[in-house]
């Protein structure tokens, strides 16, 4: 930043009218940066979400490797295709992110080239009394300052993009709904405590989250004391939910 400011001051000393173009130049940099960050942050969030799907699926596959192999080649191919699908979806978001960055670089290079062209024309057109050696000094420094400004803008936007990871940590740490406390102030009446292990459900319905469908719907069940029961059913029937 110090080098960039110093070069701008040098240009203003040799060409005082150059100071009038600075607000326009900074405004262009701000506009391009604002347009880029409007989409890049959302793309980074989407990329992080899809990357987590890849890692989650990979971990599940490793933990269940023995079970997958026991079901034969069809199960193995199914998990391979599932992994390829998640990787393709993550790569789509990554390509969007890279393309967005390259687009920003093109816009910043265009602004820098226009800036250098204006300085060169002012020096070579005889508008100001600038010698050939001073013109070479200005042009070489202007080339450097455009690169410096482009680097500053890209670095600032990159830091803002990477902060999406901190947003996810904050969401998991502070925005998730907390479970009920383990210990409460409720005083249990030992006289009314059941003397035998009898469990009875009357029209019990349960869902794990408000937006999810019911896992149990109007369940009626009575288990007498000293009974041993088994719960069987297809996948997703609610066996684990009843036990919980």
PDB file of C-alpha atoms in Angstrom, residues 28-29 51 53 55 58 65 78 98 102 126 133 141 154 182 189:
ATOM      1  CA  UNK A  28     -13.938   1.654 -10.700  1.00  0.00           C
ATOM      2  CA  UNK A  29     -11.899  -0.561  -8.390  1.00  0.00           C
ATOM      3  CA  UNK A  51     -17.189 -30.347   0.003  1.00  0.00           C
ATOM      4  CA  UNK A  53     -20.893 -33.895   1.458  1.00  0.00           C
ATOM      5  CA  UNK A  55     -15.969 -35.858   3.136  1.00  0.00           C
ATOM      6  CA  UNK A  58     -16.090 -40.795   2.136  1.00  0.00           C
ATOM      7  CA  UNK A  65     -16.441 -50.990   4.007  1.00  0.00           C
ATOM      8  CA  UNK A  78     -23.292 -47.797  -6.173  1.00  0.00           C
ATOM      9  CA  UNK A  98     -12.063 -19.930 -10.223  1.00  0.00           C
ATOM     10  CA  UNK A 102     -10.352 -14.830 -13.403  1.00  0.00           C
ATOM     11  CA  UNK A 126       3.210  17.261 -25.061  1.00  0.00           C
ATOM     12  CA  UNK A 133      13.509  10.102 -18.887  1.00  0.00           C
ATOM     13  CA  UNK A 141       5.970   3.079 -11.949  1.00  0.00           C
ATOM     14  CA  UNK A 154      -7.643  -9.749  -4.932  1.00  0.00           C
ATOM     15  CA  UNK A 182     -29.148 -32.907  31.370  1.00  0.00           C
ATOM     16  CA  UNK A 189     -41.563 -37.774  44.138  1.00  0.00           C
TER      17      UNK A 189
END
